[in-house]
Amino acid sequence: MEVEVDHNELKAAGAELLTEGRHGIRIHGWEVESRNCSILTSSIFEQWGEKLQTSHLPEMIFGDSCLVLKHIPSGTKIHFNAFDALLGWKQEALPPVEVPAAEKWKFRSKPSQQVILDYDYTFTTPYRGSETIEMDATEQEREDSSEGTYNLQWEESKEKIDMAALAPKEPILFYDEVILYEDELADNGVSLLTVKVRVMPSSWFLLLRYWLRVDGVLMRLRDTRMHCVFGDNSNPTILRESCWREATFQSLSAKGYPSDSAAYSDPSAISQRLPIVMHKSEVLKVPGNL
């Protein structure tokens, strides 16, 4: 999805695009930046394996790709990257999905290295984003001298993101999609983690999506959406809604849905067919100037 920016709309919204080769936008106290980079080199790939203490990683890791949303007044930074997502995969350590075609996969890494499927080869992650607070030197000194430290704290909420209100009624000032990692499961499906963001004059909205399809066996969808309205620039509120869905091909077939994997190439189109296994809404109140 390509978005052509209208500079008159940018000006009317009080926004400006980032410069010096950076891809993003600055608006109402927020700086939104995306980076789409190439896959890890073999040497860095090995370093990641050592750090994560695993010999198994997705085929394609876009290690330097990321999405960063920073609230300048407070230094609050919400960001999305492949390493933290894989750290979540390693910690969750789900059991491997049983696959009829497992024998075809035993040489999926290198012909000389037999791979035993005793780990979660789908790279399913509970990752919902990373958070930090960045301060300049003066702020850091003040923070160090104060009692205690401030931690970002998401609180449970009954509020849900109003998706109808997010229909494209206002101009999109900035949009991008970042692939964090991908694996084609030895041509037996797909495991894909992406994050998309769009910035409008009134708010920003993002979707972090983990999508798994093991052909003929299982589909898994883990979505995390975040929305922030530019109402209070000094103390904004972010709503985060996470929804995990999952179903076997067998259970979908029993309900009369197609059993052919080709019918399930678009997760957005079939998400409502997958039963919800977890749903959570939370709110984060970003602090003012620290």
C-alpha positions as semicolon CSV with decimal commas, in nm:
position;residue;x (nm);y (nm);z (nm)
1;M;0,000;0,000;0,000
2;E;0,169;0,318;-0,121
3;V;0,060;0,645;0,034
4;E;0,135;0,970;-0,147
5;V;0,180;1,246;0,105
6;D;0,002;1,574;0,043
7;H;0,223;1,845;0,191
8;N;-0,076;2,073;0,239
9;E;-0,240;1,802;0,451
10;L;0,083;1,762;0,649
11;K;0,098;2,133;0,716
12;A;-0,271;2,149;0,811
13;A;-0,216;1,866;1,062
14;G;0,088;2,033;1,215
15;A;0,308;1,745;1,097
16;E;0,638;1,712;0,916
17;L;0,823;1,423;0,756
18;L;1,153;1,312;0,905
19;T;1,466;1,418;0,719
20;E;1,827;1,304;0,677
21;G;1,730;0,973;0,519
22;R;1,491;0,873;0,797
23;H;1,151;0,735;0,701
24;G;0,876;0,864;0,923
25;I;0,679;1,157;1,058
26;R;0,676;1,399;1,350
27;I;0,333;1,501;1,478
28;H;0,181;1,631;1,803
29;G;0,478;1,535;2,019
30;W;0,524;1,194;1,856
31;E;0,801;1,077;1,627
32;V;0,708;0,770;1,423
33;E;0,989;0,604;1,230
34;S;1,012;0,279;1,034
35;R;1,312;0,097;0,895
36;N;1,303;-0,180;0,635
37;C;1,641;-0,350;0,603
38;S;1,783;-0,665;0,446
39;I;1,795;-1,006;0,615
40;L;2,070;-1,090;0,862
41;T;2,407;-1,189;0,726
42;S;2,529;-1,538;0,814
43;S;2,773;-1,408;1,077
44;I;2,510;-1,196;1,253
45;F;2,265;-1,484;1,219
46;E;2,508;-1,703;1,417
47;Q;2,552;-1,431;1,679
48;W;2,175;-1,417;1,728
49;G;2,170;-1,793;1,776
50;E;2,434;-1,762;2,048
51;K;2,251;-1,479;2,224
52;L;1,920;-1,665;2,211
53;Q;2,091;-1,995;2,297
54;T;1,938;-2,182;2,006
55;S;2,049;-2,338;1,679
56;H;1,704;-2,283;1,530
57;L;1,595;-1,951;1,384
58;P;1,355;-1,841;1,107
59;E;1,485;-1,859;0,751
60;M;1,453;-1,484;0,700
61;I;1,519;-1,246;0,989
62;F;1,513;-0,875;0,917
63;G;1,722;-0,792;1,219
64;D;1,772;-0,421;1,160
65;S;1,413;-0,358;1,052
66;C;1,197;-0,192;1,315
67;L;0,913;0,041;1,394
68;V;0,966;0,306;1,661
69;L;0,708;0,540;1,812
70;K;0,859;0,793;2,052
71;H;0,674;1,046;2,263
72;I;0,932;1,325;2,266
73;P;0,814;1,518;2,576
74;S;0,838;1,213;2,806
75;G;1,100;1,003;2,625
76;T;0,856;0,711;2,618
77;K;0,945;0,478;2,330
78;I;0,736;0,190;2,201
79;H;0,922;-0,017;1,945
80;F;0,901;-0,344;1,754
81;N;1,196;-0,560;1,650
82;A;1,273;-0,920;1,557
83;F;1,516;-0,997;1,840
84;D;1,273;-0,918;2,119
85;A;1,002;-1,113;1,936
86;L;1,227;-1,420;1,910
87;L;1,320;-1,383;2,275
88;G;0,947;-1,415;2,347
89;W;0,933;-1,727;2,127
90;K;1,224;-1,881;2,316
91;Q;1,067;-1,806;2,655
92;E;0,720;-1,932;2,563
93;A;0,869;-2,253;2,420
94;L;0,551;-2,408;2,283
95;P;0,561;-2,779;2,194
96;P;0,614;-2,851;1,822
97;V;0,304;-2,879;1,605
98;E;0,254;-3,237;1,487
99;V;0,303;-3,245;1,110
100;P;0,229;-3,543;0,884
101;A;0,505;-3,431;0,649
102;A;0,766;-3,405;0,924
103;E;0,994;-3,654;0,751
104;K;1,033;-3,408;0,463
105;W;1,166;-3,150;0,704
106;K;1,455;-3,335;0,861
107;F;1,707;-3,161;0,636
108;R;1,542;-2,819;0,642
109;S;1,852;-2,624;0,756
110;K;2,151;-2,789;0,588
111;P;2,178;-3,118;0,394
112;S;2,456;-3,223;0,632
113;Q;2,268;-3,133;0,948
114;Q;1,967;-3,335;1,051
115;V;1,707;-3,129;1,234
116;I;1,498;-3,298;1,500
117;L;1,161;-3,129;1,542
118;D;1,167;-3,114;1,920
119;Y;1,122;-2,736;1,935
120;D;0,860;-2,485;1,822
121;Y;0,964;-2,463;1,458
122;T;0,672;-2,223;1,390
123;F;0,845;-1,944;1,588
124;T;0,516;-1,850;1,751
125;T;0,570;-1,550;1,977
126;P;0,365;-1,383;2,252
127;Y;0,546;-1,057;2,167
128;R;0,334;-0,745;2,186
129;G;0,602;-0,480;2,155
130;S;0,895;-0,338;2,353
131;E;0,896;-0,030;2,575
132;T;1,169;0,193;2,710
133;I;1,211;0,548;2,836
134;E;1,492;0,745;2,675
135;M;1,627;1,052;2,854
136;D;1,900;1,300;2,779
137;A;2,191;1,339;3,023
138;T;2,023;1,611;3,231
139;E;1,704;1,410;3,269
140;Q;1,904;1,098;3,360
141;E;2,085;1,280;3,639
142;R;1,755;1,404;3,777
143;E;1,604;1,056;3,757
144;D;1,903;0,899;3,932
145;S;1,876;1,147;4,219
146;S;1,503;1,092;4,270
147;E;1,342;0,823;4,481
148;G;1,251;0,519;4,276
149;T;1,219;0,496;3,899
150;Y;0,928;0,521;3,662
151;N;0,814;0,206;3,482
152;L;0,563;0,193;3,199
153;Q;0,256;0,017;3,327
154;W;-0,027;-0,115;3,116
155;E;-0,355;-0,140;3,304
156;E;-0,639;-0,373;3,213
157;S;-0,934;-0,200;3,051
158;K;-1,277;-0,288;2,920
159;E;-1,242;-0,033;2,644
160;K;-1,191;-0,157;2,288
161;I;-1,045;0,015;1,987
162;D;-1,324;0,160;1,775
163;M;-1,230;0,006;1,440
164;A;-1,529;0,166;1,264
165;A;-1,398;0,509;1,361
166;L;-1,066;0,416;1,202
167;A;-1,222;0,369;0,860
168;P;-1,034;0,583;0,607
169;K;-1,238;0,901;0,652
170;E;-0,935;1,124;0,701
171;P;-0,606;1,146;0,511
172;I;-0,324;0,907;0,589
173;L;-0,015;1,116;0,649
174;F;0,223;0,824;0,690
175;Y;0,200;0,447;0,637
176;D;0,446;0,159;0,634
177;E;0,467;-0,216;0,683
178;V;0,774;-0,379;0,837
179;I;0,848;-0,752;0,812
180;L;1,036;-0,871;1,121
181;Y;1,081;-1,239;1,032
182;E;0,943;-1,506;0,801
183;D;0,974;-1,880;0,749
184;E;0,804;-2,088;0,479
185;L;0,820;-2,405;0,692
186;A;0,997;-2,602;0,420
187;D;0,717;-2,514;0,173
188;N;0,457;-2,653;0,412
189;G;0,303;-2,321;0,512
190;V;0,410;-1,984;0,648
191;S;0,522;-1,824;0,972
192;L;0,526;-1,446;0,947
193;L;0,563;-1,154;1,188
194;T;0,487;-0,804;1,061
195;V;0,394;-0,465;1,200
196;K;0,198;-0,199;1,013
197;V;0,145;0,162;1,115
198;R;-0,060;0,449;0,984
199;V;-0,067;0,807;1,106
200;M;-0,367;1,034;1,054
201;P;-0,423;1,397;1,161
202;S;-0,615;1,279;1,468
203;S;-0,425;0,965;1,579
204;W;-0,181;0,685;1,506
205;F;-0,275;0,320;1,476
206;L;-0,068;0,004;1,440
207;L;-0,114;-0,368;1,395
208;L;0,147;-0,621;1,503
209;R;0,052;-0,957;1,350
210;Y;0,194;-1,304;1,388
211;W;0,043;-1,535;1,125
212;L;0,095;-1,911;1,108
213;R;-0,041;-2,161;0,862
214;V;0,085;-2,520;0,876
215;D;-0,078;-2,662;0,564
216;G;-0,347;-2,916;0,640
217;V;-0,282;-2,895;1,014
218;L;-0,314;-2,564;1,197
219;M;-0,368;-2,189;1,166
220;R;-0,273;-1,940;1,435
221;L;-0,324;-1,564;1,439
222;R;-0,192;-1,335;1,712
223;D;-0,286;-0,971;1,663
224;T;-0,192;-0,673;1,876
225;R;-0,342;-0,337;1,789
226;M;-0,250;-0,003;1,941
227;H;-0,426;0,330;1,902
228;C;-0,336;0,674;2,032
229;V;-0,553;0,982;1,984
230;F;-0,375;1,319;1,970
231;G;-0,601;1,476;2,231
232;D;-0,354;1,552;2,507
233;N;-0,005;1,592;2,365
234;S;0,163;1,609;2,706
235;N;-0,011;1,308;2,863
236;P;-0,144;1,088;2,581
237;T;-0,326;0,760;2,636
238;I;-0,256;0,446;2,432
239;L;-0,509;0,168;2,401
240;R;-0,368;-0,180;2,332
241;E;-0,589;-0,469;2,228
242;S;-0,453;-0,820;2,182
243;C;-0,646;-1,107;2,027
244;W;-0,515;-1,459;1,971
245;R;-0,704;-1,698;1,744
246;E;-0,634;-2,058;1,650
247;A;-0,798;-2,351;1,471
248;T;-0,704;-2,681;1,312
249;F;-0,790;-2,751;0,951
250;Q;-0,988;-3,049;1,077
251;S;-1,211;-2,834;1,301
252;L;-1,272;-2,583;1,021
253;S;-1,360;-2,863;0,780
254;A;-1,608;-3,001;1,034
255;K;-1,783;-2,662;1,027
256;G;-1,813;-2,675;0,650
257;Y;-1,520;-2,449;0,568
258;P;-1,268;-2,542;0,295
259;S;-0,988;-2,780;0,390
260;D;-0,763;-2,663;0,106
261;S;-0,472;-2,450;0,225
262;A;-0,507;-2,226;-0,081
263;A;-0,830;-2,092;0,069
264;Y;-0,635;-1,949;0,363
265;S;-0,370;-1,724;0,213
266;D;-0,507;-1,401;0,360
267;P;-0,529;-1,393;0,742
268;S;-0,748;-1,081;0,739
269;A;-1,009;-1,253;0,525
270;I;-1,039;-1,563;0,743
271;S;-0,968;-1,431;1,091
272;Q;-1,334;-1,442;1,198
273;R;-1,343;-1,815;1,126
274;L;-1,074;-1,881;1,386
275;P;-1,198;-1,915;1,745
276;I;-1,058;-1,670;2,003
277;V;-0,824;-1,828;2,258
278;M;-0,716;-1,505;2,428
279;H;-0,840;-1,148;2,427
280;K;-0,708;-0,861;2,636
281;S;-0,752;-0,483;2,635
282;E;-0,513;-0,252;2,818
283;V;-0,443;0,117;2,848
284;L;-0,115;0,302;2,897
285;K;-0,112;0,657;3,026
286;V;0,208;0,814;2,899
287;P;0,368;1,043;3,159
288;G;0,428;1,410;3,100
289;N;0,774;1,565;3,099
290;L;1,000;1,361;3,327
